[in-house]
Amino acid sequence: MRTVRFEDATGYARTGEWTDDGIITDGKTYDPEEVDVLPPSEPTKIVCQAGGYMDHREESGFDDKPERPELFLKTPNCVVAHGDAIELPPGRDSVEFEAEFGIVIDEQCRAVSEDEAMEYVAGFTCVNDISNRDDQQDERNWVRGKAFDASLPMGPVVATPDEIPDDAALELRLNGETKQETTTEHMIFSVPELVADVSELITLEPGDVIATGTPYGPDELSAGDVVEVEFEGVGVLENRVVER
């Protein structure tokens, strides 16, 4: 099932199933083009993996495989929905896209094992980790570089695990041109490994997201660009880039 949160024409927030025929809820069918899609969850935090694929680690100057996932945080102010604008932070010259998929947590968990990790996963969504390299390269904690407003488009749906193929494809298109592509087979750490590692010290709440990292090829964005992230089984997350 692919679940979507949206506002109808009256401004009422609803949850429905996104199907080929439209969004279905309460016996009604809505045209996705005629509603405002909301972020697929309301996370208290987003835990992000840096360098989730070896090809991106290598292009970033790291040749070794990490012993454990390297983590940083994004905050709720970062989250925007499918169809919302990505706002370029003022005065920065290098702002880049990073295609990822997100693990959406279903219920509160802490210190779960790899074997039980999937019991706490509601599903998966598309994520675009917009990164301000100007500040990221100048600071150790990446707050300005990663946690600025509108820097985490997510959506459009949460797809349950059964919707995702074993070797699901991840792709980013910039103005229709493919810029990043990989499959989950190339991840350094699996989904259960990530959930277990993050939850060792961090209590994960319902709706929280673990962003799994990006493959080779992040590049700069400009005002007017249209960015699409597609994760197989989820669908396409699309956003336009604007100046703030």
Tab-separated table of N, CA and C in Angstrom, residues 1-7 14-19 23 32-33 35-41 79-84 100-102 104 124-128 152-160 173 227-239:
chain	number	residue	atom	x	y	z
A	1	MET	N	0.838	-1.203	0.000
A	1	MET	CA	0.000	0.000	0.000
A	1	MET	C	0.871	1.250	0.000
A	2	ARG	N	0.418	2.264	-0.713
A	2	ARG	CA	1.111	3.554	-0.731
A	2	ARG	C	0.175	4.598	-0.112
A	3	THR	N	0.558	5.070	1.069
A	3	THR	CA	-0.284	5.984	1.834
A	3	THR	C	0.180	7.420	1.648
A	4	VAL	N	-0.775	8.331	1.416
A	4	VAL	CA	-0.461	9.739	1.192
A	4	VAL	C	-1.278	10.597	2.145
A	5	ARG	N	-0.676	11.668	2.630
A	5	ARG	CA	-1.362	12.686	3.417
A	5	ARG	C	-1.606	13.892	2.504
A	6	PHE	N	-2.796	14.470	2.587
A	6	PHE	CA	-3.096	15.582	1.676
A	6	PHE	C	-4.182	16.460	2.272
A	7	GLU	N	-4.311	17.668	1.736
A	7	GLU	CA	-5.411	18.572	2.054
A	7	GLU	C	-6.362	18.607	0.874
A	14	ARG	N	-6.366	14.931	5.133
A	14	ARG	CA	-6.845	13.558	5.012
A	14	ARG	C	-5.669	12.618	4.750
A	15	THR	N	-5.930	11.340	4.945
A	15	THR	CA	-4.978	10.288	4.598
A	15	THR	C	-5.685	9.301	3.682
A	16	GLY	N	-5.014	8.939	2.594
A	16	GLY	CA	-5.627	8.011	1.650
A	16	GLY	C	-4.608	7.105	1.006
A	17	GLU	N	-5.108	6.219	0.169
A	17	GLU	CA	-4.246	5.308	-0.586
A	17	GLU	C	-4.064	5.856	-1.996
A	18	TRP	N	-2.804	6.033	-2.408
A	18	TRP	CA	-2.489	6.530	-3.755
A	18	TRP	C	-2.479	5.335	-4.701
A	19	THR	N	-3.429	5.302	-5.617
A	19	THR	CA	-3.541	4.205	-6.578
A	19	THR	C	-3.408	4.759	-7.992
A	23	ILE	N	-6.292	9.122	-5.541
A	23	ILE	CA	-6.169	8.948	-4.097
A	23	ILE	C	-7.537	8.557	-3.552
A	32	PRO	N	-4.784	13.508	-7.712
A	32	PRO	CA	-3.582	14.026	-7.048
A	32	PRO	C	-3.192	15.422	-7.501
A	33	GLU	N	-3.560	15.787	-8.728
A	33	GLU	CA	-3.216	17.105	-9.250
A	33	GLU	C	-4.104	18.206	-8.673
A	35	VAL	N	-5.189	18.326	-5.353
A	35	VAL	CA	-5.075	18.424	-3.892
A	35	VAL	C	-3.669	18.875	-3.537
A	36	ASP	N	-3.502	19.340	-2.315
A	36	ASP	CA	-2.180	19.706	-1.818
A	36	ASP	C	-1.610	18.520	-1.045
A	37	VAL	N	-0.575	17.906	-1.615
A	37	VAL	CA	0.061	16.767	-0.955
A	37	VAL	C	0.883	17.275	0.228
A	38	LEU	N	0.759	16.627	1.359
A	38	LEU	CA	1.498	16.975	2.564
A	38	LEU	C	2.710	16.055	2.718
A	39	PRO	N	3.686	16.430	3.546
A	39	PRO	CA	4.771	15.495	3.821
A	39	PRO	C	4.209	14.163	4.291
A	40	PRO	N	4.847	13.051	3.933
A	40	PRO	CA	4.273	11.730	4.212
A	40	PRO	C	4.222	11.369	5.690
A	41	SER	N	4.998	12.058	6.520
A	41	SER	CA	4.929	11.877	7.968
A	41	SER	C	5.306	13.198	8.623
A	79	VAL	N	11.606	19.940	6.471
A	79	VAL	CA	10.705	19.095	5.698
A	79	VAL	C	9.742	19.906	4.838
A	80	VAL	N	9.700	19.573	3.555
A	80	VAL	CA	8.675	20.080	2.639
A	80	VAL	C	8.139	18.904	1.837
A	81	ALA	N	6.966	19.099	1.236
A	81	ALA	CA	6.247	18.011	0.584
A	81	ALA	C	6.519	17.971	-0.915
A	82	HIS	N	6.074	16.906	-1.522
A	82	HIS	CA	5.991	16.789	-2.975
A	82	HIS	C	5.228	17.986	-3.530
A	83	GLY	N	5.817	18.671	-4.497
A	83	GLY	CA	5.172	19.834	-5.097
A	83	GLY	C	5.530	21.150	-4.450
A	84	ASP	N	6.104	21.118	-3.248
A	84	ASP	CA	6.537	22.352	-2.595
A	84	ASP	C	7.854	22.843	-3.189
A	100	GLU	N	17.895	10.254	-2.164
A	100	GLU	CA	17.947	9.207	-1.148
A	100	GLU	C	16.556	8.592	-1.018
A	101	PHE	N	16.482	7.495	-0.285
A	101	PHE	CA	15.175	7.043	0.182
A	101	PHE	C	15.186	7.061	1.697
A	102	GLY	N	14.005	7.250	2.274
A	102	GLY	CA	13.883	7.367	3.711
A	102	GLY	C	13.149	6.181	4.313
A	104	VAL	N	10.703	5.182	7.173
A	104	VAL	CA	9.727	5.842	8.033
A	104	VAL	C	9.390	4.903	9.193
A	124	PHE	N	8.616	3.188	3.314
A	124	PHE	CA	9.700	3.942	2.704
A	124	PHE	C	9.147	5.105	1.888
A	125	THR	N	9.973	6.145	1.757
A	125	THR	CA	9.573	7.312	0.984
A	125	THR	C	10.788	7.863	0.250
A	126	CYS	N	10.557	8.760	-0.704
A	126	CYS	CA	11.642	9.449	-1.397
A	126	CYS	C	12.116	10.635	-0.562
A	127	VAL	N	13.407	10.901	-0.600
A	127	VAL	CA	14.010	12.000	0.144
A	127	VAL	C	15.010	12.708	-0.754
A	128	ASN	N	15.077	14.032	-0.623
A	128	ASN	CA	16.111	14.813	-1.311
A	128	ASN	C	16.835	15.640	-0.259
A	152	LEU	N	14.659	19.519	2.990
A	152	LEU	CA	14.399	18.080	2.942
A	152	LEU	C	13.026	17.791	2.334
A	153	PRO	N	12.912	17.866	1.013
A	153	PRO	CA	11.690	17.361	0.386
A	153	PRO	C	11.526	15.868	0.664
A	154	MET	N	10.297	15.455	0.984
A	154	MET	CA	9.984	14.051	1.234
A	154	MET	C	8.652	13.717	0.581
A	155	GLY	N	8.523	12.462	0.141
A	155	GLY	CA	7.231	12.019	-0.355
A	155	GLY	C	7.337	11.274	-1.676
A	156	PRO	N	6.247	11.194	-2.413
A	156	PRO	CA	4.932	11.726	-2.049
A	156	PRO	C	4.149	10.819	-1.102
A	157	VAL	N	4.604	9.568	-0.931
A	157	VAL	CA	3.843	8.597	-0.144
A	157	VAL	C	4.782	7.845	0.787
A	158	VAL	N	4.190	7.092	1.699
A	158	VAL	CA	4.904	6.040	2.410
A	158	VAL	C	4.441	4.717	1.814
A	159	ALA	N	5.366	3.991	1.209
A	159	ALA	CA	5.054	2.687	0.634
A	159	ALA	C	5.448	1.595	1.613
A	160	THR	N	4.549	0.679	1.880
A	160	THR	CA	4.844	-0.408	2.801
A	160	THR	C	5.965	-1.293	2.238
A	173	ARG	N	16.468	12.996	-11.332
A	173	ARG	CA	16.480	13.694	-12.610
A	173	ARG	C	16.428	15.192	-12.358
A	227	VAL	N	13.434	19.201	-9.892
A	227	VAL	CA	14.158	18.022	-9.422
A	227	VAL	C	13.163	16.908	-9.141
A	228	GLU	N	13.458	15.715	-9.658
A	228	GLU	CA	12.630	14.540	-9.404
A	228	GLU	C	13.485	13.443	-8.779
A	229	VAL	N	13.019	12.905	-7.661
A	229	VAL	CA	13.630	11.729	-7.053
A	229	VAL	C	12.640	10.587	-7.187
A	230	GLU	N	13.071	9.478	-7.777
A	230	GLU	CA	12.201	8.319	-7.936
A	230	GLU	C	12.815	7.121	-7.240
A	231	PHE	N	12.025	6.510	-6.346
A	231	PHE	CA	12.439	5.283	-5.684
A	231	PHE	C	11.424	4.209	-6.046
A	232	GLU	N	11.914	3.113	-6.580
A	232	GLU	CA	11.050	2.069	-7.106
A	232	GLU	C	10.112	1.536	-6.021
A	233	GLY	N	8.828	1.535	-6.333
A	233	GLY	CA	7.821	1.095	-5.379
A	233	GLY	C	7.150	2.250	-4.657
A	234	VAL	N	7.827	3.397	-4.606
A	234	VAL	CA	7.276	4.583	-3.951
A	234	VAL	C	6.636	5.514	-4.964
A	235	GLY	N	7.395	5.879	-5.992
A	235	GLY	CA	6.925	6.840	-6.982
A	235	GLY	C	7.913	7.973	-7.130
A	236	VAL	N	7.413	9.134	-7.538
A	236	VAL	CA	8.273	10.268	-7.874
A	236	VAL	C	7.975	11.451	-6.963
A	237	LEU	N	9.036	11.970	-6.352
A	237	LEU	CA	8.993	13.206	-5.571
A	237	LEU	C	9.493	14.327	-6.468
A	238	GLU	N	8.660	15.334	-6.703
A	238	GLU	CA	9.030	16.433	-7.615
A	238	GLU	C	8.953	17.775	-6.901
A	239	ASN	N	9.987	18.589	-7.099
A	239	ASN	CA	10.033	19.926	-6.491
A	239	ASN	C	10.709	20.902	-7.440
